[in-house]
Amino acid sequence: MDLKRSFDLVASAAGLVILSPVFLAVSLAVMLHDRGPVFFRQERVGKDGEIFRIHKFRSMRVANSGSLVTSATDDRITPVGRFLRASKLDELPQLIDVVAGEMSLVGPRPEVPRYVEMWGDEARREILSVRPGISDPAAIVFRHEQEELAAAEDPERHYVEVILPRKVEMYREYVAHRSFLGDLVLIMRTFAAIAR
């Protein structure tokens, strides 16, 4: 087991234990406000193109359909979900995916298969050579992505034509220059960005 995986496993397991009261409180809030499952699970593309089901706290109504991208004004989002998304608490269950070995604390954010097909063969090969992560440089830069999408006339088109190409470029840059020390810096930058 390499250093990165060892750190991921220890840190995410510790996080699940320390944050268990938060998990309980959020779970109760989700269930009481909009009865249904606590977790939202969706197919994402992981390392080497393997499909896995990501964990998030559910922030949208149970009966929802439509675009794969979500803007800040999307009426599918519940009031509790709006808070979870703004605070990034909806992302906490991905610690489960890190423990399971599907994800890393730091790595390119996992996309749905539809958008991965748009990356191009070379980009796909490079990006999927590592485990996807909870955070990465693109996640920090695009932490207000939902607001940007809300201002767009066609949110999905804006995502595909403007945001996605920039993310792919940043994913490739991360993979090319990744290091354990760099990951630690990115974790600190992530906490700082959330705290703003």
Short mmCIF file of C-alpha atoms in Angstrom, two decimals, residues 9 21 40 50 69 79 85 93 107-108 115-116 139-140 142 157 174 184 192 195-196:
data_model
loop_
_atom_site.label_atom_id
_atom_site.label_comp_id
_atom_site.label_asym_id
_atom_site.label_seq_id
_atom_site.Cartn_x
_atom_site.Cartn_y
_atom_site.Cartn_z
CA LEU A 9 -7.52 5.26 4.45
CA PRO A 21 -22.48 13.35 14.99
CA PHE A 40 -27.96 10.09 -3.25
CA GLU A 50 -14.38 1.40 -13.67
CA VAL A 69 -25.96 19.59 -14.05
CA PRO A 79 -34.35 23.77 1.35
CA ARG A 85 -24.72 22.22 -1.09
CA PRO A 93 -20.33 10.71 2.54
CA GLY A 107 -7.80 13.64 -7.28
CA PRO A 108 -9.77 14.69 -10.36
CA TYR A 115 -19.32 13.75 -19.76
CA VAL A 116 -16.28 11.46 -19.58
CA ALA A 139 -13.13 21.82 -7.29
CA ILE A 140 -11.60 24.84 -5.55
CA PHE A 142 -15.29 26.08 -9.44
CA ARG A 157 -24.61 23.78 -22.62
CA TYR A 174 -3.01 17.73 -11.57
CA LEU A 184 -1.67 18.02 1.57
CA ALA A 192 -9.80 27.43 3.49
CA ALA A 195 -14.50 28.44 5.34
CA ARG A 196 -14.84 31.61 3.24
#
